[in-house]
Amino acid sequence: MSAHAAPTAAAAEELFTTLTGHAPEGLWSAPGRVNLIGEHTDYNDGFVLPFAIPHRTVAAVGRRDDDRIRVASTFADEPVEVALDDLHRLFPTPAGEAPRVAEWAAYPLGVAWALREAGVTGSGVDIALASDVPVGAGLSSSAAIEGATASALNDLWGAGLDRVALARIGRTAENDAVGAPTGIMDQMASMLGEPDSAIFLDCRSLDAVPVPVGIVEAGLAVLVIDTRVAHAHSTGGYRERRASCERGARMLGATSLRDVSVDDLGRAESILDDVTFRRVRHVVTENQRVLDTVRTLREQGARAIGGLLVASHASMRDDFEISVPELDTAVDAALSAGAIGARMTGGGFGGAAIALIDRDAVGAVTDAVHAAFAASGFSPPVMFTVTPSEGPRRDA
Ligand code: GLA
């Protein structure tokens, strides 16, 4: 077990034992992720390049001798318990409404429900969750919960589903149980994580290719700058951006924005209103930037992708309009302090930025970002470095 997961595993195991009075049958864990590039492209059938991070959610799980499911977590006060046969009374959550259970519980219960909807059944279970993936930071703490729960139930219920199928189960939980209209990037990144590689994912075919990033070999580090500005994707801006993309595709006669290329943007500008055009331009150019980043990583290495990261951030700030002042400050301060590239990562409206920097510059960039936040009167950000890490595993 990696040093990173050990305290989290101990916390999950202890919570399980306190809850049930006996030891769990096993511990399953799954990671959060950062996205190197390719934002808001996944639900447009496009390309993304995320990698799993060392931070993980651990599920301590044991079967019960009845048909009830109970979930508890170190990040909530009260466990939630329900009969497995009653899950379909809770879900799906009607579009735009809050789940009928506490939101955190909708992730693991939603996974159990989605598995049952897919024809997988099994006995009742107790599930105790602990996590060191920061919540609300845009690092997919939710995909980590889904991945750990889905991996545990896959084993204990003898489902034998592969990792792509489990990613789909996680996405169903996110979309239909939690009610967040997200794409499949986060679940695929968590499920397919590999040390030293990012996952080049075609969100239409779900073909996934590991792309070695060579960050360590190049003497670089990826610094996460968590602004602590909380975001939620079940409401508001995320849903509205997705609707704009779908409207834009429809007006251009395309099945999805995946089928619109950079060469089509002139025609798109003459057809679409200004706001819809800029939403479309972000997605179309971002897909191209993912392809360019993969090629650049392969041909020239990580030091050469900085300009693509910076262009991605500008597109999200100016065309897609999902950045916030704290994210822009983080990116600008990191670049001024010598970062090779920087951009917000994840859905936006808060959360985290990433900066690609020389390993020797971690201290200087961290200081510069802290100083810039203080000068703007923002609360201090939380910063740490990450390296591409493995996907789900059984820890005990
Ligand atoms: C969130 C969603 C993903 C993706 C990103 C933006 O993380 O969960 O599906 O849309 O935002 O790229």
GROMACS .gro file of C-alpha atoms and ligand atoms in nm:
model
  408
    1MET     CA    1   0.000   0.000   0.000
    2SER     CA    2   0.135   0.344  -0.084
    3ALA     CA    3   0.220   0.572   0.205
    4HIS     CA    4  -0.042   0.809   0.071
    5ALA     CA    5  -0.337   0.572   0.113
    6ALA     CA    6  -0.237   0.414   0.445
    7PRO     CA    7  -0.392   0.670   0.686
    8THR     CA    8  -0.707   0.685   0.474
    9ALA     CA    9  -0.735   0.306   0.473
   10ALA     CA   10  -0.691   0.298   0.850
   11ALA     CA   11  -0.965   0.561   0.889
   12ALA     CA   12  -1.208   0.367   0.670
   13GLU     CA   13  -1.136   0.042   0.851
   14GLU     CA   14  -1.181   0.203   1.192
   15LEU     CA   15  -1.511   0.362   1.090
   16PHE     CA   16  -1.634   0.027   0.958
   17THR     CA   17  -1.542  -0.149   1.281
   18THR     CA   18  -1.709   0.116   1.494
   19LEU     CA   19  -2.022   0.092   1.279
   20THR     CA   20  -2.057  -0.284   1.268
   21GLY     CA   21  -1.857  -0.422   1.559
   22HIS     CA   22  -1.650  -0.644   1.329
   23ALA     CA   23  -1.374  -0.613   1.070
   24PRO     CA   24  -1.449  -0.543   0.701
   25GLU     CA   25  -1.411  -0.816   0.437
   26GLY     CA   26  -1.182  -0.591   0.240
   27LEU     CA   27  -1.061  -0.243   0.152
   28TRP     CA   28  -1.101  -0.107  -0.200
   29SER     CA   29  -0.969   0.230  -0.316
   30ALA     CA   30  -0.984   0.455  -0.621
   31PRO     CA   31  -0.807   0.784  -0.701
   32GLY     CA   32  -0.913   1.139  -0.781
   33ARG     CA   33  -0.774   1.305  -1.095
   34VAL     CA   34  -0.645   1.622  -1.249
   35ASN     CA   35  -0.707   1.699  -1.611
   36LEU     CA   36  -0.395   1.799  -1.802
   37ILE     CA   37  -0.605   1.939  -2.088
   38GLY     CA   38  -0.944   1.893  -2.256
   39GLU     CA   39  -1.212   2.071  -2.052
   40HIS     CA   40  -1.587   2.047  -2.120
   41THR     CA   41  -1.507   1.834  -2.421
   42ASP     CA   42  -1.615   1.499  -2.272
   43TYR     CA   43  -1.993   1.552  -2.299
   44ASN     CA   44  -1.936   1.683  -2.652
   45ASP     CA   45  -1.799   1.340  -2.759
   46GLY     CA   46  -1.450   1.493  -2.773
   47PHE     CA   47  -1.099   1.431  -2.636
   48VAL     CA   48  -0.954   1.461  -2.285
   49LEU     CA   49  -0.613   1.397  -2.126
   50PRO     CA   50  -0.653   1.350  -1.748
   51PHE     CA   51  -0.439   1.156  -1.503
   52ALA     CA   52  -0.520   0.987  -1.173
   53ILE     CA   53  -0.354   1.145  -0.866
   54PRO     CA   54  -0.211   0.981  -0.551
   55HIS     CA   55  -0.508   1.101  -0.343
   56ARG     CA   56  -0.763   0.823  -0.294
   57THR     CA   57  -1.097   0.728  -0.146
   58VAL     CA   58  -1.099   0.401   0.046
   59ALA     CA   59  -1.414   0.191   0.096
   60ALA     CA   60  -1.408  -0.062   0.382
   61VAL     CA   61  -1.684  -0.306   0.295
   62GLY     CA   62  -1.844  -0.620   0.434
   63ARG     CA   63  -2.151  -0.824   0.341
   64ARG     CA   64  -2.452  -0.836   0.573
   65ASP     CA   65  -2.688  -1.126   0.630
   66ASP     CA   66  -2.991  -0.921   0.524
   67ASP     CA   67  -3.069  -0.720   0.210
   68ARG     CA   68  -3.000  -0.371   0.339
   69ILE     CA   69  -2.724  -0.130   0.240
   70ARG     CA   70  -2.571   0.107   0.495
   71VAL     CA   71  -2.318   0.375   0.404
   72ALA     CA   72  -2.109   0.580   0.644
   73SER     CA   73  -1.824   0.821   0.586
   74THR     CA   74  -1.568   1.016   0.781
   75PHE     CA   75  -1.696   1.329   0.605
   76ALA     CA   76  -2.059   1.305   0.726
   77ASP     CA   77  -2.226   1.279   1.065
   78GLU     CA   78  -2.491   1.016   1.010
   79PRO     CA   79  -2.483   0.683   0.827
   80VAL     CA   80  -2.764   0.625   0.576
   81GLU     CA   81  -2.936   0.285   0.556
   82VAL     CA   82  -3.193   0.159   0.307
   83ALA     CA   83  -3.325  -0.174   0.178
   84LEU     CA   84  -3.163  -0.266  -0.156
   85ASP     CA   85  -3.512  -0.319  -0.296
   86ASP     CA   86  -3.599   0.040  -0.208
   87LEU     CA   87  -3.310   0.201  -0.400
   88HIS     CA   88  -3.532   0.241  -0.703
   89ARG     CA   89  -3.767   0.454  -0.492
   90LEU     CA   90  -3.480   0.700  -0.432
   91PHE     CA   91  -3.338   0.712  -0.784
   92PRO     CA   92  -3.329   0.842  -1.051
   93THR     CA   93  -3.329   1.191  -0.904
   94PRO     CA   94  -3.554   1.416  -1.118
   95ALA     CA   95  -3.350   1.657  -1.336
   96GLY     CA   96  -3.264   1.978  -1.156
   97GLU     CA   97  -3.372   1.846  -0.813
   98ALA     CA   98  -3.158   1.754  -0.512
   99PRO     CA   99  -3.119   1.382  -0.430
  100ARG     CA  100  -3.370   1.239  -0.179
  101VAL     CA  101  -3.077   1.137   0.045
  102ALA     CA  102  -2.781   1.345   0.169
  103GLU     CA  103  -2.571   1.425  -0.140
  104TRP     CA  104  -2.258   1.238  -0.026
  105ALA     CA  105  -2.469   0.923   0.027
  106ALA     CA  106  -2.616   0.948  -0.323
  107TYR     CA  107  -2.272   0.857  -0.467
  108PRO     CA  108  -2.229   0.512  -0.306
  109LEU     CA  109  -2.604   0.436  -0.298
  110GLY     CA  110  -2.626   0.551  -0.660
  111VAL     CA  111  -2.352   0.305  -0.756
  112ALA     CA  112  -2.541   0.018  -0.587
  113TRP     CA  113  -2.861   0.128  -0.763
  114ALA     CA  114  -2.686   0.157  -1.103
  115LEU     CA  115  -2.538  -0.193  -1.063
  116ARG     CA  116  -2.882  -0.335  -0.982
  117GLU     CA  117  -3.031  -0.152  -1.282
  118ALA     CA  118  -2.759  -0.323  -1.489
  119GLY     CA  119  -2.876  -0.661  -1.357
  120VAL     CA  120  -2.612  -0.713  -1.088
  121THR     CA  121  -2.746  -0.829  -0.752
  122GLY     CA  122  -2.603  -0.940  -0.421
  123SER     CA  123  -2.654  -0.942  -0.048
  124GLY     CA  124  -2.678  -0.638   0.174
  125VAL     CA  125  -2.354  -0.453   0.253
  126ASP     CA  126  -2.202  -0.209   0.498
  127ILE     CA  127  -1.973   0.051   0.340
  128ALA     CA  128  -1.747   0.289   0.532
  129LEU     CA  129  -1.575   0.560   0.329
  130ALA     CA  130  -1.271   0.774   0.400
  131SER     CA  131  -1.089   0.997   0.155
  132ASP     CA  132  -0.793   1.227   0.119
  133VAL     CA  133  -0.916   1.370  -0.212
  134PRO     CA  134  -1.004   1.732  -0.132
  135VAL     CA  135  -1.381   1.782  -0.169
  136GLY     CA  136  -1.508   2.061  -0.395
  137ALA     CA  137  -1.162   2.123  -0.541
  138GLY     CA  138  -1.241   1.994  -0.889
  139LEU     CA  139  -1.022   1.686  -0.829
  140SER     CA  140  -1.306   1.435  -0.869
  141SER     CA  141  -1.358   1.332  -0.510
  142SER     CA  142  -1.694   1.205  -0.637
  143ALA     CA  143  -1.542   0.979  -0.904
  144ALA     CA  144  -1.310   0.840  -0.636
  145ILE     CA  145  -1.608   0.747  -0.414
  146GLU     CA  146  -1.786   0.591  -0.713
  147GLY     CA  147  -1.475   0.401  -0.818
  148ALA     CA  148  -1.401   0.261  -0.473
  149THR     CA  149  -1.765   0.159  -0.417
  150ALA     CA  150  -1.809   0.011  -0.765
  151SER     CA  151  -1.486  -0.190  -0.733
  152ALA     CA  152  -1.593  -0.330  -0.395
  153LEU     CA  153  -1.944  -0.428  -0.507
  154ASN     CA  154  -1.809  -0.567  -0.833
  155ASP     CA  155  -1.598  -0.811  -0.630
  156LEU     CA  156  -1.841  -0.888  -0.346
  157TRP     CA  157  -2.141  -0.929  -0.577
  158GLY     CA  158  -1.936  -1.133  -0.825
  159ALA     CA  159  -2.027  -0.908  -1.117
  160GLY     CA  160  -1.700  -0.944  -1.310
  161LEU     CA  161  -1.742  -0.608  -1.486
  162ASP     CA  162  -1.436  -0.452  -1.649
  163ARG     CA  163  -1.306  -0.106  -1.566
  164VAL     CA  164  -1.481   0.073  -1.851
  165ALA     CA  165  -1.812  -0.084  -1.746
  166LEU     CA  166  -1.747   0.027  -1.387
  167ALA     CA  167  -1.671   0.380  -1.509
  168ARG     CA  168  -2.009   0.380  -1.683
  169ILE     CA  169  -2.176   0.266  -1.359
  170GLY     CA  170  -2.007   0.555  -1.178
  171ARG     CA  171  -2.124   0.801  -1.438
  172THR     CA  172  -2.482   0.672  -1.410
  173ALA     CA  173  -2.465   0.731  -1.034
  174GLU     CA  174  -2.332   1.083  -1.092
  175ASN     CA  175  -2.588   1.175  -1.361
  176ASP     CA  176  -2.901   0.997  -1.240
  177ALA     CA  177  -2.858   0.958  -0.863
  178VAL     CA  178  -2.666   1.275  -0.773
  179GLY     CA  179  -2.821   1.466  -1.063
  180ALA     CA  180  -2.502   1.623  -1.202
  181PRO     CA  181  -2.513   1.627  -1.586
  182THR     CA  182  -2.141   1.551  -1.625
  183GLY     CA  183  -1.949   1.357  -1.889
  184ILE     CA  184  -1.746   1.041  -1.833
  185MET     CA  185  -1.394   1.185  -1.804
  186ASP     CA  186  -1.360   1.169  -1.426
  187GLN     CA  187  -1.476   0.810  -1.388
  188MET     CA  188  -1.256   0.693  -1.678
  189ALA     CA  189  -0.953   0.881  -1.541
  190SER     CA  190  -1.002   0.724  -1.196
  191MET     CA  191  -1.064   0.373  -1.333
  192LEU     CA  192  -0.782   0.367  -1.591
  193GLY     CA  193  -0.514   0.555  -1.396
  194GLU     CA  194  -0.154   0.443  -1.451
  195PRO     CA  195   0.170   0.555  -1.288
  196ASP     CA  196   0.361   0.803  -1.510
  197SER     CA  197   0.093   0.826  -1.780
  198ALA     CA  198  -0.201   1.046  -1.865
  199ILE     CA  199  -0.504   0.883  -2.028
  200PHE     CA  200  -0.580   1.002  -2.381
  201LEU     CA  201  -0.950   0.929  -2.402
  202ASP     CA  202  -1.182   0.952  -2.698
  203CYS     CA  203  -1.513   1.019  -2.523
  204ARG     CA  204  -1.714   0.899  -2.823
  205SER     CA  205  -1.562   0.552  -2.862
  206LEU     CA  206  -1.422   0.535  -2.506
  207ASP     CA  207  -1.092   0.420  -2.659
  208ALA     CA  208  -0.827   0.504  -2.400
  209VAL     CA  209  -0.452   0.516  -2.462
  210PRO     CA  210  -0.196   0.581  -2.186
  211VAL     CA  211   0.041   0.860  -2.288
  212PRO     CA  212   0.366   0.874  -2.087
  213VAL     CA  213   0.403   1.229  -1.959
  214GLY     CA  214   0.768   1.212  -1.856
  215ILE     CA  215   0.720   1.489  -1.602
  216VAL     CA  216   0.968   1.353  -1.349
  217GLU     CA  217   1.229   1.264  -1.614
  218ALA     CA  218   1.210   1.620  -1.746
  219GLY     CA  219   1.281   1.759  -1.398
  220LEU     CA  220   0.927   1.898  -1.377
  221ALA     CA  221   0.640   1.888  -1.128
  222VAL     CA  222   0.265   1.944  -1.153
  223LEU     CA  223   0.154   2.179  -0.877
  224VAL     CA  224  -0.215   2.176  -0.780
  225ILE     CA  225  -0.341   2.513  -0.658
  226ASP     CA  226  -0.672   2.454  -0.480
  227THR     CA  227  -0.837   2.796  -0.459
  228ARG     CA  228  -1.084   2.670  -0.193
  229VAL     CA  229  -1.362   2.835  -0.392
  230ALA     CA  230  -1.623   2.559  -0.379
  231HIS     CA  231  -1.814   2.460  -0.691
  232ALA     CA  232  -2.103   2.224  -0.768
  233HIS     CA  233  -2.185   2.072  -1.106
  234SER     CA  234  -2.542   1.963  -1.034
  235THR     CA  235  -2.670   2.316  -1.073
  236GLY     CA  236  -2.620   2.641  -1.256
  237GLY     CA  237  -2.329   2.715  -1.481
  238TYR     CA  238  -2.218   2.364  -1.572
  239ARG     CA  239  -2.567   2.262  -1.686
  240GLU     CA  240  -2.608   2.590  -1.875
  241ARG     CA  241  -2.274   2.547  -2.059
  242ARG     CA  242  -2.367   2.198  -2.158
  243ALA     CA  243  -2.701   2.321  -2.296
  244SER     CA  244  -2.521   2.592  -2.500
  245CYS     CA  245  -2.294   2.330  -2.656
  246GLU     CA  246  -2.589   2.111  -2.748
  247ARG     CA  247  -2.774   2.409  -2.895
  248GLY     CA  248  -2.464   2.511  -3.093
  249ALA     CA  249  -2.423   2.161  -3.237
  250ARG     CA  250  -2.791   2.149  -3.333
  251MET     CA  251  -2.776   2.487  -3.507
  252LEU     CA  252  -2.469   2.372  -3.700
  253GLY     CA  253  -2.639   2.048  -3.806
  254ALA     CA  254  -2.382   1.839  -3.617
  255THR     CA  255  -2.451   1.538  -3.394
  256SER     CA  256  -2.211   1.685  -3.140
  257LEU     CA  257  -1.933   1.946  -3.133
  258ARG     CA  258  -1.685   1.663  -3.186
  259ASP     CA  259  -1.790   1.679  -3.549
  260VAL     CA  260  -1.713   2.051  -3.584
  261SER     CA  261  -1.351   2.137  -3.671
  262VAL     CA  262  -1.139   2.449  -3.638
  263ASP     CA  263  -1.190   2.504  -4.014
  264ASP     CA  264  -1.568   2.521  -3.959
  265LEU     CA  265  -1.546   2.810  -3.712
  266GLY     CA  266  -1.584   3.081  -3.980
  267ARG     CA  267  -1.917   2.937  -4.088
  268ALA     CA  268  -2.018   2.885  -3.724
  269GLU     CA  269  -1.956   3.253  -3.648
  270SER     CA  270  -2.192   3.359  -3.924
  271ILE     CA  271  -2.470   3.129  -3.799
  272LEU     CA  272  -2.452   3.148  -3.419
  273ASP     CA  273  -2.517   3.429  -3.173
  274ASP     CA  274  -2.202   3.565  -3.008
  275VAL     CA  275  -2.230   3.374  -2.678
  276THR     CA  276  -2.311   3.038  -2.838
  277PHE     CA  277  -2.030   3.091  -3.089
  278ARG     CA  278  -1.775   3.149  -2.815
  279ARG     CA  279  -1.892   2.838  -2.626
  280VAL     CA  280  -1.854   2.639  -2.948
  281ARG     CA  281  -1.515   2.792  -3.025
  282HIS     CA  282  -1.385   2.686  -2.684
  283VAL     CA  283  -1.488   2.323  -2.732
  284VAL     CA  284  -1.367   2.301  -3.092
  285THR     CA  285  -1.027   2.457  -3.022
  286GLU     CA  286  -0.990   2.262  -2.696
  287ASN     CA  287  -1.036   1.932  -2.881
  288GLN     CA  288  -0.760   2.040  -3.117
  289ARG     CA  289  -0.538   2.139  -2.822
  290VAL     CA  290  -0.577   1.790  -2.672
  291LEU     CA  291  -0.464   1.633  -3.000
  292ASP     CA  292  -0.176   1.881  -3.020
  293THR     CA  293  -0.074   1.812  -2.658
  294VAL     CA  294  -0.063   1.435  -2.715
  295ARG     CA  295   0.151   1.483  -3.026
  296THR     CA  296   0.379   1.732  -2.853
  297LEU     CA  297   0.427   1.506  -2.549
  298ARG     CA  298   0.526   1.219  -2.779
  299GLU     CA  299   0.752   1.420  -3.008
  300GLN     CA  300   0.905   1.686  -2.782
  301GLY     CA  301   0.821   1.601  -2.420
  302ALA     CA  302   0.645   1.776  -2.134
  303ARG     CA  303   0.850   2.096  -2.148
  304ALA     CA  304   0.695   2.181  -2.483
  305ILE     CA  305   0.325   2.176  -2.382
  306GLY     CA  306   0.322   2.497  -2.176
  307GLY     CA  307   0.175   2.718  -2.450
  308LEU     CA  308  -0.113   2.475  -2.503
  309LEU     CA  309  -0.200   2.482  -2.132
  310VAL     CA  310  -0.195   2.863  -2.130
  311ALA     CA  311  -0.413   2.881  -2.443
  312SER     CA  312  -0.659   2.639  -2.283
  313HIS     CA  313  -0.694   2.860  -1.977
  314ALA     CA  314  -0.748   3.172  -2.189
  315SER     CA  315  -1.020   2.993  -2.384
  316MET     CA  316  -1.199   2.889  -2.063
  317ARG     CA  317  -1.166   3.237  -1.918
  318ASP     CA  318  -1.270   3.437  -2.224
  319ASP     CA  319  -1.483   3.209  -2.445
  320PHE     CA  320  -1.637   2.951  -2.211
  321GLU     CA  321  -1.642   3.194  -1.916
  322ILE     CA  322  -1.600   2.934  -1.640
  323SER     CA  323  -1.299   3.078  -1.460
  324VAL     CA  324  -1.315   3.291  -1.144
  325PRO     CA  325  -1.075   3.564  -1.024
  326GLU     CA  326  -0.900   3.325  -0.783
  327LEU     CA  327  -0.823   3.079  -1.066
  328ASP     CA  328  -0.699   3.356  -1.296
  329THR     CA  329  -0.481   3.490  -1.014
  330ALA     CA  330  -0.337   3.143  -0.951
  331VAL     CA  331  -0.256   3.095  -1.320
  332ASP     CA  332  -0.110   3.444  -1.370
  333ALA     CA  333   0.101   3.430  -1.054
  334ALA     CA  334   0.237   3.085  -1.140
  335LEU     CA  335   0.331   3.197  -1.492
  336SER     CA  336   0.493   3.518  -1.364
  337ALA     CA  337   0.700   3.308  -1.123
  338GLY     CA  338   0.830   3.097  -1.411
  339ALA     CA  339   0.576   2.817  -1.461
  340ILE     CA  340   0.604   2.653  -1.803
  341GLY     CA  341   0.224   2.641  -1.830
  342ALA     CA  342  -0.083   2.674  -1.608
  343ARG     CA  343  -0.458   2.639  -1.638
  344MET     CA  344  -0.767   2.576  -1.432
  345THR     CA  345  -0.857   2.206  -1.421
  346GLY     CA  346  -1.200   2.042  -1.398
  347GLY     CA  347  -1.544   2.191  -1.442
  348GLY     CA  348  -1.463   2.547  -1.334
  349PHE     CA  349  -1.655   2.810  -1.132
  350GLY     CA  350  -1.403   2.745  -0.853
  351GLY     CA  351  -1.187   2.447  -0.769
  352ALA     CA  352  -0.824   2.409  -0.865
  353ALA     CA  353  -0.563   2.518  -1.117
  354ILE     CA  354  -0.257   2.318  -1.219
  355ALA     CA  355   0.085   2.459  -1.300
  356LEU     CA  356   0.362   2.274  -1.483
  357ILE     CA  357   0.685   2.392  -1.324
  358ASP     CA  358   1.051   2.306  -1.279
  359ARG     CA  359   1.084   2.084  -0.974
  360ASP     CA  360   1.335   2.331  -0.833
  361ALA     CA  361   1.079   2.611  -0.863
  362VAL     CA  362   0.807   2.457  -0.642
  363GLY     CA  363   0.900   2.680  -0.349
  364ALA     CA  364   0.923   3.000  -0.554
  365VAL     CA  365   0.594   2.941  -0.738
  366THR     CA  366   0.414   2.847  -0.416
  367ASP     CA  367   0.538   3.166  -0.249
  368ALA     CA  368   0.438   3.378  -0.549
  369VAL     CA  369   0.085   3.234  -0.555
  370HIS     CA  370   0.043   3.287  -0.181
  371ALA     CA  371   0.161   3.648  -0.218
  372ALA     CA  372  -0.075   3.715  -0.510
  373PHE     CA  373  -0.374   3.573  -0.319
  374ALA     CA  374  -0.289   3.782  -0.014
  375ALA     CA  375  -0.251   4.096  -0.228
  376SER     CA  376  -0.597   4.037  -0.378
  377GLY     CA  377  -0.758   3.975  -0.040
  378PHE     CA  378  -0.838   3.609  -0.123
  379SER     CA  379  -0.829   3.333   0.140
  380PRO     CA  380  -0.508   3.130   0.122
  381PRO     CA  381  -0.506   2.851  -0.139
  382VAL     CA  382  -0.388   2.496  -0.066
  383MET     CA  383  -0.101   2.371  -0.283
  384PHE     CA  384   0.060   2.031  -0.338
  385THR     CA  385   0.232   1.844  -0.619
  386VAL     CA  386   0.088   1.536  -0.790
  387THR     CA  387   0.220   1.262  -1.015
  388PRO     CA  388   0.017   1.026  -1.237
  389SER     CA  389  -0.091   0.731  -1.024
  390GLU     CA  390  -0.262   0.395  -1.044
  391GLY     CA  391  -0.636   0.329  -1.071
  392PRO     CA  392  -0.855   0.124  -0.835
  393ARG     CA  393  -0.707  -0.155  -0.628
  394ARG     CA  394  -0.794  -0.383  -0.345
  395ASP     CA  395  -0.583  -0.274  -0.050
  396ALA     CA  396  -0.659  -0.559   0.188
  397GLA     C1  397  -1.638   1.794  -1.442
  397GLA     C2  398  -1.721   1.681  -1.502
  397GLA     C3  399  -1.649   1.617  -1.620
  397GLA     C4  400  -1.602   1.723  -1.720
  397GLA     C5  401  -1.531   1.837  -1.649
  397GLA     C6  402  -1.497   1.950  -1.743
  397GLA     O1  403  -1.522   1.743  -1.385
  397GLA     O2  404  -1.747   1.583  -1.405
  397GLA     O3  405  -1.734   1.522  -1.681
  397GLA     O4  406  -1.709   1.769  -1.797
  397GLA     O5  407  -1.606   1.890  -1.542
  397GLA     O6  408  -1.404   1.909  -1.836
   0.00000   0.00000   0.00000
